[in-house]
CSV table of C-alpha atoms and ligand atoms in Angstrom, one decimal:
chain,number,residue,atom,x,y,z
A,1,MET,CA,23.0,-2.5,47.0
A,2,SER,CA,22.6,-2.2,50.5
A,3,ASN,CA,21.4,1.2,50.0
A,4,GLU,CA,17.9,0.6,50.8
A,5,LEU,CA,19.2,0.7,54.5
A,6,PHE,CA,19.4,4.4,54.3
A,7,ASP,CA,16.6,5.2,51.9
A,8,PHE,CA,14.4,7.6,54.0
A,9,ASP,CA,12.2,9.0,51.6
A,10,GLU,CA,9.5,6.6,52.1
A,11,ILE,CA,9.2,7.5,55.7
A,12,LEU,CA,9.7,11.4,55.4
A,13,GLU,CA,7.3,11.6,52.7
A,14,TYR,CA,4.8,9.4,54.2
A,15,SER,CA,1.0,10.3,54.0
A,16,SER,CA,-1.1,9.4,57.1
A,17,THR,CA,-3.9,7.1,56.7
A,18,ASP,CA,-6.2,5.0,59.0
A,19,GLU,CA,-3.4,2.8,59.9
A,20,LEU,CA,-1.2,3.3,63.0
A,21,ILE,CA,2.4,3.2,62.5
A,22,ILE,CA,5.1,2.2,65.4
A,23,SER,CA,8.0,4.1,65.7
A,24,THR,CA,10.5,2.5,68.2
A,25,TYR,CA,13.9,4.1,68.9
A,26,LEU,CA,16.2,1.6,70.7
A,27,LEU,CA,19.5,2.9,72.2
A,28,VAL,CA,21.9,0.1,71.5
A,29,ASP,CA,25.3,2.0,71.9
A,30,GLY,CA,27.8,-0.6,73.2
A,31,ALA,CA,29.4,2.1,75.5
A,32,ARG,CA,26.3,2.5,77.3
A,33,THR,CA,24.3,-0.7,77.2
A,34,THR,CA,24.4,-4.5,77.0
A,35,LYS,CA,22.2,-7.0,74.8
A,36,LYS,CA,20.4,-7.8,78.1
A,37,GLY,CA,20.2,-4.3,79.1
A,38,TYR,CA,18.6,-2.8,75.7
A,39,LEU,CA,16.2,-5.9,75.5
A,40,SER,CA,15.0,-5.3,78.7
A,41,GLU,CA,14.7,-1.8,77.8
A,42,LEU,CA,12.7,-2.7,74.9
A,43,ASN,CA,10.5,-5.2,76.8
A,44,SER,CA,9.3,-2.6,79.4
A,45,MET,CA,8.5,0.0,76.8
A,46,ILE,CA,6.4,-2.6,74.8
A,47,ALA,CA,4.6,-3.5,78.1
A,48,LYS,CA,4.2,0.4,79.0
A,49,THR,CA,2.8,0.9,75.5
A,50,LYS,CA,0.3,-2.1,75.8
A,51,ASP,CA,-0.9,-0.8,78.8
A,52,ASN,CA,-1.5,2.9,77.3
A,53,ILE,CA,-3.4,1.2,74.4
A,54,GLU,CA,-5.6,-0.7,76.8
A,55,LEU,CA,-6.3,2.2,79.1
A,56,ALA,CA,-7.1,4.3,76.0
A,57,SER,CA,-10.8,4.2,75.0
A,58,GLY,CA,-12.0,4.1,71.6
A,59,PHE,CA,-9.8,0.9,70.3
A,60,GLU,CA,-11.7,-1.5,68.4
A,61,LYS,CA,-10.4,-5.0,69.4
A,62,SER,CA,-9.3,-5.9,66.0
A,63,ARG,CA,-7.3,-2.8,66.0
A,64,GLN,CA,-5.7,-3.4,69.3
A,65,LYS,CA,-4.9,-6.9,68.3
A,66,ASN,CA,-3.0,-5.5,65.5
A,67,ILE,CA,-0.9,-3.2,67.6
A,68,PHE,CA,0.0,-5.8,70.0
A,69,ASN,CA,0.9,-8.3,67.2
A,70,THR,CA,3.3,-5.5,65.6
A,71,LEU,CA,5.0,-4.8,69.0
A,72,ASP,CA,5.4,-8.6,69.6
A,73,LYS,CA,7.0,-8.7,66.0
A,74,ILE,CA,9.1,-5.7,67.1
A,75,LYS,CA,10.4,-7.4,70.2
A,76,SER,CA,11.2,-10.7,68.3
A,77,TYR,CA,13.1,-9.1,65.5
A,78,VAL,CA,15.5,-7.1,67.9
A,79,GLY,CA,15.7,-10.5,70.3
A,80,ASP,CA,16.1,-12.9,67.6
A,81,SER,CA,17.1,-11.4,64.2
A,82,TYR,CA,19.1,-8.2,65.0
A,83,LYS,CA,22.7,-8.2,65.4
A,84,ARG,CA,24.3,-5.3,67.1
A,85,GLU,CA,27.2,-3.7,65.0
A,86,ASN,CA,28.4,-0.3,65.6
A,87,GLU,CA,25.4,1.5,65.5
A,88,LYS,CA,24.1,3.7,68.4
A,89,THR,CA,20.5,3.7,67.9
A,90,LEU,CA,18.3,1.3,66.2
A,91,LEU,CA,14.9,2.5,64.6
A,92,ILE,CA,12.1,0.7,63.5
A,93,TYR,CA,9.1,1.7,61.6
A,94,ALA,CA,6.1,-0.9,61.5
A,95,GLY,CA,2.7,-0.6,60.2
A,96,THR,CA,0.1,-2.1,62.5
A,97,ASN,CA,-2.2,-3.2,59.0
A,98,SER,CA,0.2,-3.3,56.1
A,99,HIS,CA,3.7,-4.5,55.4
A,100,LEU,CA,5.5,-1.2,56.3
A,101,TRP,CA,8.6,-2.2,58.0
A,102,LYS,CA,12.1,-0.4,58.1
A,103,VAL,CA,15.0,-0.7,59.8
A,104,TYR,CA,17.6,2.0,60.2
A,105,LYS,CA,20.9,1.7,62.3
A,106,LEU,CA,21.9,5.2,63.1
A,107,PRO,CA,25.5,6.4,64.3
A,108,ILE,CA,24.4,8.8,67.0
A,109,ILE,CA,22.6,8.0,70.5
A,110,LEU,CA,19.0,9.0,70.5
A,111,LYS,CA,16.4,8.6,73.4
A,112,SER,CA,14.9,5.4,73.6
A,113,LYS,CA,11.1,5.4,72.9
A,114,ILE,CA,7.9,4.0,71.4
A,115,ILE,CA,5.4,6.2,69.6
A,116,VAL,CA,2.3,4.9,68.2
A,117,ASP,CA,0.6,7.4,65.9
A,118,PRO,CA,-1.1,7.4,62.5
A,119,LYS,CA,2.4,8.8,60.9
A,120,PRO,CA,6.1,7.7,61.1
A,121,ASN,CA,7.4,9.8,64.2
A,122,THR,CA,10.4,11.3,62.2
A,123,GLN,CA,11.2,14.4,64.4
A,124,SER,CA,14.5,13.1,65.7
A,125,LEU,CA,15.2,11.4,62.3
A,126,ARG,CA,14.9,14.5,60.5
A,127,SER,CA,16.9,16.5,63.0
A,128,LEU,CA,19.5,13.7,62.7
A,129,LEU,CA,19.8,13.7,58.9
A,130,SER,CA,20.3,17.6,58.8
A,131,ASN,CA,23.5,17.0,61.3
A,132,TYR,CA,25.1,15.0,58.5
A,133,LYS,CA,27.2,16.2,55.5
A,134,LYS,CA,26.5,14.7,52.3
A,135,TYR,CA,29.7,14.2,49.9
A,136,GLY,CA,29.4,14.2,46.1
A,137,VAL,CA,32.2,12.1,44.4
A,138,LEU,CA,32.6,12.7,40.8
A,139,LEU,CA,34.5,9.8,39.0
A,140,ILE,CA,35.6,10.9,35.6
A,141,ASP,CA,37.7,9.6,32.5
A,142,ARG,CA,37.5,10.6,28.9
A,143,GLU,CA,34.9,8.5,28.1
A,144,LYS,CA,32.4,8.8,30.8
A,145,ALA,CA,31.9,10.2,34.3
A,146,GLN,CA,30.0,9.0,37.3
A,147,ILE,CA,28.6,10.8,40.1
A,148,TYR,CA,27.9,9.4,43.7
A,149,GLN,CA,26.9,10.7,46.8
A,150,VAL,CA,27.9,9.4,50.0
A,151,TYR,CA,25.8,10.0,52.9
A,152,LEU,CA,25.9,8.6,56.4
A,153,GLY,CA,28.6,6.3,55.4
A,154,LYS,CA,26.6,4.9,52.4
A,155,ILE,CA,27.1,5.3,48.7
A,156,ARG,CA,24.6,5.9,46.2
A,157,GLU,CA,25.3,5.9,42.4
A,158,TYR,CA,23.5,8.8,40.7
A,159,LEU,CA,24.4,10.2,37.1
A,160,ALA,CA,26.5,8.9,34.3
A,161,ALA,CA,27.7,11.2,31.4
A,162,TYR,CA,29.0,9.7,28.3
A,163,ILE,CA,31.2,11.4,25.8
A,164,SER,CA,29.6,9.9,22.9
A,165,GLU,CA,26.4,12.2,24.0
A,166,VAL,CA,28.1,15.2,23.6
A,167,PRO,CA,26.9,16.9,20.7
A,168,PRO,CA,29.4,16.8,17.7
A,169,LYS,CA,29.6,20.6,16.6
A,170,VAL,CA,30.0,23.6,19.3
A,171,ASN,CA,29.9,27.1,18.7
A,172,PHE,CA,33.0,28.7,20.5
A,173,ARG,CA,32.6,32.4,19.1
A,174,PHE,CA,30.7,33.9,22.1
A,175,GLU,CA,32.5,32.3,25.0
A,176,SER,CA,35.9,31.6,24.1
A,177,GLY,CA,38.7,33.1,26.3
A,178,LEU,CA,41.9,32.8,25.7
A,179,ARG,CA,42.4,30.3,28.5
A,180,GLU,CA,40.0,28.1,27.0
A,181,LYS,CA,41.4,28.2,23.6
A,182,LYS,CA,44.7,27.3,25.1
A,183,ILE,CA,42.9,24.1,26.9
A,184,LEU,CA,41.1,23.4,23.9
A,185,GLY,CA,44.1,22.9,21.5
A,186,LYS,CA,45.4,20.4,23.9
A,187,ILE,CA,42.5,18.3,24.6
A,188,GLY,CA,40.2,18.7,21.6
A,189,GLU,CA,36.8,19.8,21.1
A,190,LYS,CA,34.8,16.8,21.8
A,191,LEU,CA,36.7,16.3,25.4
A,192,HIS,CA,36.5,20.3,26.2
A,193,GLN,CA,32.8,20.0,25.7
A,194,PHE,CA,32.4,16.8,27.6
A,195,TYR,CA,34.0,18.5,30.7
A,196,ARG,CA,31.6,21.7,30.3
A,197,THR,CA,28.6,19.1,30.1
A,198,LEU,CA,29.8,17.8,33.2
A,199,ASN,CA,30.4,20.8,34.9
A,200,GLU,CA,26.7,21.8,34.3
A,201,ASN,CA,25.5,18.3,35.5
A,202,ILE,CA,27.6,18.5,38.7
A,203,PHE,CA,26.1,22.1,39.3
A,204,ASP,CA,22.7,20.9,38.8
A,205,PHE,CA,23.3,18.1,41.5
A,206,PHE,CA,24.5,20.5,43.6
A,207,LYS,CA,21.5,22.7,43.0
A,208,ASP,CA,19.2,19.5,43.9
A,209,ASN,CA,21.0,19.8,47.2
A,210,LYS,CA,22.7,16.4,47.0
A,211,PHE,CA,26.2,17.4,48.4
A,212,ASP,CA,27.8,19.9,50.8
A,213,TYR,CA,31.1,19.0,49.6
A,214,LEU,CA,32.9,17.3,46.6
A,215,ILE,CA,35.7,14.5,46.0
A,216,LEU,CA,36.9,14.5,42.7
A,217,ALA,CA,38.3,10.9,41.2
A,218,GLY,CA,39.9,9.6,38.4
A,219,ARG,CA,43.4,9.6,36.7
A,220,LYS,CA,45.6,12.7,38.0
A,221,LYS,CA,46.1,14.1,34.8
A,222,ILE,CA,42.1,14.1,33.9
A,223,ILE,CA,41.6,15.7,37.5
A,224,ASN,CA,43.6,18.3,36.6
A,225,GLU,CA,42.4,18.7,33.1
A,226,PHE,CA,38.6,18.7,34.7
A,227,GLN,CA,39.6,21.5,37.4
A,228,ASN,CA,39.8,24.1,34.9
A,229,TYR,CA,36.1,23.5,34.0
A,230,LEU,CA,34.8,23.2,37.2
A,231,HIS,CA,32.6,26.2,38.6
A,232,SER,CA,34.6,28.2,41.0
A,233,TYR,CA,32.2,27.9,43.6
A,234,LEU,CA,32.1,24.1,43.6
A,235,LEU,CA,36.0,24.3,43.4
A,236,ALA,CA,35.8,25.5,46.8
A,237,MET,CA,34.1,22.7,47.9
A,238,VAL,CA,36.3,20.1,46.9
A,239,ILE,CA,37.9,18.5,50.1
A,240,GLY,CA,40.1,16.0,48.3
A,241,THR,CA,40.8,14.0,45.1
A,242,PHE,CA,41.9,10.1,44.5
A,243,GLU,CA,43.2,8.1,41.8
A,244,GLU,CA,40.4,5.5,40.4
A,245,GLU,CA,39.2,3.7,37.4
A,246,LEU,CA,35.8,3.9,36.1
A,247,SER,CA,35.5,0.3,36.3
A,248,VAL,CA,35.9,-0.4,39.8
A,249,ARG,CA,33.4,-1.7,42.4
A,250,GLU,CA,31.2,0.7,44.4
A,251,GLN,CA,33.0,-0.5,47.5
A,252,ALA,CA,36.2,0.9,46.4
A,253,ILE,CA,35.1,4.1,45.6
A,254,LEU,CA,33.5,4.3,49.0
A,255,ASP,CA,36.3,2.9,50.8
A,256,LYS,CA,38.8,5.7,49.2
A,257,ALA,CA,36.0,8.7,49.7
A,258,ASN,CA,35.3,7.4,53.4
A,259,LYS,CA,39.2,7.8,54.0
A,260,ILE,CA,39.0,11.3,52.7
A,261,ILE,CA,35.8,12.2,54.6
A,262,GLY,CA,37.2,10.8,57.7
A,263,ASP,CA,40.3,13.2,57.6
A,264,PHE,CA,38.4,15.9,56.7
A,265,GLU,CA,35.7,15.5,59.4
A,266,LEU,CA,38.6,14.6,61.9
A,267,ASP,CA,40.5,17.9,61.0
A,268,ASN,CA,37.0,19.9,61.6
A,269,LEU,CA,36.1,18.4,64.5
A,270,ASN,CA,39.7,18.9,66.1
A,271,ASN,CA,39.7,22.5,65.1
A,272,ALA,CA,36.3,23.1,66.7
A,273,ILE,CA,37.5,21.8,69.9
A,274,ASP,CA,40.6,23.9,69.8
A,275,LYS,CA,38.9,27.0,69.0
A,276,LEU,CA,35.8,26.0,71.7
A,277,ILE,CA,38.6,25.9,74.3
A,278,ASP,CA,40.4,29.0,73.3
A,279,ASP,CA,37.3,31.0,73.1
A,280,LEU,CA,35.6,30.4,76.2
A,281,GLU,CA,32.9,32.5,77.6
A,282,PRO,CA,32.7,35.3,79.3
A,283,ARG,CA,35.0,36.5,76.4
A,284,GLY,CA,34.3,34.1,73.7
A,285,PHE,CA,31.0,31.3,73.0
A,286,GLY,CA,32.6,28.6,74.2
A,287,VAL,CA,31.3,26.6,77.5
A,288,LEU,CA,32.3,23.6,78.7
A,289,GLY,CA,31.1,21.2,81.4
A,290,LEU,CA,28.1,19.3,82.0
A,291,LYS,CA,26.1,22.0,84.3
A,292,LYS,CA,26.6,24.9,81.7
A,293,ILE,CA,25.9,23.0,78.9
A,294,ILE,CA,22.3,22.0,80.5
A,295,ASP,CA,21.8,25.7,81.3
A,296,SER,CA,22.6,26.4,77.6
A,297,LEU,CA,20.4,23.7,76.3
A,298,MET,CA,17.4,24.8,78.4
A,299,ALA,CA,17.8,28.3,77.1
A,300,ASN,CA,18.1,27.0,73.7
A,301,ASN,CA,21.5,28.8,73.1
A,302,ILE,CA,23.7,25.9,71.8
A,303,LYS,CA,24.8,26.2,68.3
A,304,THR,CA,27.4,23.2,68.4
A,305,LEU,CA,27.3,20.6,71.1
A,306,ILE,CA,30.6,18.4,71.2
A,307,PHE,CA,31.0,15.6,73.7
A,308,MET,CA,32.9,12.2,73.9
A,309,GLU,CA,31.4,9.2,72.7
A,310,ASP,CA,31.7,7.3,76.0
A,311,TYR,CA,30.7,10.2,78.3
A,312,ILE,CA,27.9,9.1,80.5
A,313,ALA,CA,26.1,11.0,83.7
A,314,ARG,CA,23.4,11.0,85.9
A,315,GLY,CA,20.8,13.4,86.0
A,316,TYR,CA,17.1,14.1,86.3
A,317,THR,CA,14.5,15.0,83.6
A,318,CYS,CA,10.7,15.8,83.2
A,319,PRO,CA,9.0,13.5,81.2
A,320,ALA,CA,6.3,15.9,80.0
A,321,CYS,CA,8.7,18.8,79.2
A,322,GLY,CA,12.1,17.4,78.7
A,323,TYR,CA,13.3,20.0,81.3
A,324,ILE,CA,16.9,18.4,82.3
A,325,THR,CA,18.8,19.2,85.3
A,326,LEU,CA,21.7,17.5,87.5
A,327,LYS,CA,20.0,18.1,91.2
A,328,LEU,CA,16.8,16.5,92.3
A,329,GLN,CA,14.3,19.2,92.7
A,330,GLU,CA,10.7,18.9,93.9
A,331,LYS,CA,8.9,19.6,90.8
A,332,CYS,CA,9.8,20.5,87.4
A,333,PRO,CA,9.9,24.5,87.4
A,334,TYR,CA,8.4,24.4,83.9
A,335,CYS,CA,5.3,22.3,84.2
A,336,ASP,CA,5.0,21.1,88.1
A,337,ASN,CA,5.4,17.6,87.0
A,338,GLU,CA,7.4,15.2,88.9
A,339,LEU,CA,11.2,14.7,87.8
A,340,ILE,CA,12.7,11.0,86.9
A,341,HIS,CA,16.2,9.7,87.6
A,342,LEU,CA,18.3,8.6,85.0
A,343,ASN,CA,21.4,6.5,84.8
A,344,ASP,CA,22.4,8.6,81.9
A,345,ILE,CA,21.2,12.1,80.7
A,346,ILE,CA,23.7,12.5,77.5
A,347,ASP,CA,21.2,10.9,74.9
A,348,GLU,CA,18.3,13.4,76.5
A,349,ILE,CA,20.7,16.1,75.9
A,350,VAL,CA,21.7,14.9,72.7
A,351,GLU,CA,18.4,14.9,71.2
A,352,SER,CA,17.0,17.8,72.7
A,353,ALA,CA,20.0,19.6,70.9
A,354,LEU,CA,19.3,18.2,67.5
A,355,ASN,CA,15.9,19.2,68.2
A,356,GLN,CA,16.7,22.8,68.6
A,357,GLY,CA,18.4,22.5,65.6
A,358,SER,CA,22.0,22.3,67.0
A,359,GLU,CA,25.0,20.8,65.3
A,360,VAL,CA,26.0,17.8,67.1
A,361,LEU,CA,29.4,16.5,67.1
A,362,PRO,CA,30.3,13.1,68.7
A,363,VAL,CA,34.1,12.7,69.6
A,364,LYS,CA,35.8,9.3,69.9
A,365,GLU,CA,39.4,10.6,70.8
A,366,ASN,CA,40.7,14.0,71.8
A,367,GLU,CA,43.0,14.4,75.0
A,368,LYS,CA,41.9,18.2,75.2
A,369,LEU,CA,38.4,17.6,75.7
A,370,LYS,CA,39.1,14.8,77.8
A,371,LYS,CA,40.5,17.1,80.0
A,372,HIS,CA,37.8,19.8,79.8
A,373,GLY,CA,35.1,18.0,81.1
A,374,LYS,CA,34.0,16.0,78.4
A,375,ILE,CA,31.5,18.0,77.0
A,376,GLY,CA,31.2,21.3,75.5
A,377,ALA,CA,29.2,23.7,73.3
A,378,VAL,CA,29.7,26.5,71.3
A,379,LEU,CA,26.7,29.1,72.1
A,380,ARG,CA,24.5,31.0,69.9
A,381,TYR,CA,24.6,34.2,71.8
A,382,LYS,CA,26.4,35.3,75.2
A,383,PHE,CA,24.7,35.2,78.4
B,401,LIG,ZN1,8.4,19.7,82.9
């Protein structure tokens, strides 16, 4: 399974040691940069990091050598082995003294940076992960059921329940409503108990924070039967169903689930854009256009940021505090540092919004948003 690609636990639960970890975020988005472009960005970040390490006093020679070697390893990985697909940001965690080496291909733009620290830099990663919904897929037949989680476009297999494990004798005296008796008459006690167990299992899976939405899969008749057993709370989270056999390969389940998830997310996205544009401030909570977005961002006032994926805009930023502006000013108004010019400030805006806990929604196609400045936001409160 290729799930290792999205196994974040080791990084998120990492405990610091004496070892330094190099965290490299590299923007590789095909709409913003070429291979030549991101390689040259990486090289200049590596050169700058080496300079800083040399300037910092207190590094033993051997330690410094390990850091430099690891930086070179990152450089040759990106230059020689890495093939860009459709990811927007490449994220590499590399140990300077151990075999720690994790590569993630992230579906959203983040600012390029290298951080050398006793622990992996995970702020942007954590913000990003909290921005993505998790989907549970429950695949059932009359003998067996399997739960999967689909997250960030990857599938992971979790719990399997078997009807053979259901206790043979069940006592219905205290819980048999009329509806239940009717169903029971049709499907038999063993299956009845299997569905009940399954409902409990999937509810536990939900309480474990394993999914935000649920998809049911199996034969139509079985899904319909089982829905009578599904907790009403979970029933409200079902976003779709599909027909599938339990013996099928994981990839086939992922493909069908992705279709449902894609439609669901696209609907939500288009609705969010309609609502934003119909509900503009000062009457409502919507704002459009880069200037207003930056003002709202600086006031920590963005609930949801929505932007066209190919939108690029020039601007200025303060390297010290993250202040962003469209116009060049003498000094940063917050910390007096010199501002730097950037050919694209959208990754700065996205990262800053994520770190403020905003929901961030990149948009591939939407005529309405395209006409209205390509970037918009729903505010937390009115100005
Ligand atoms: Zn500043």
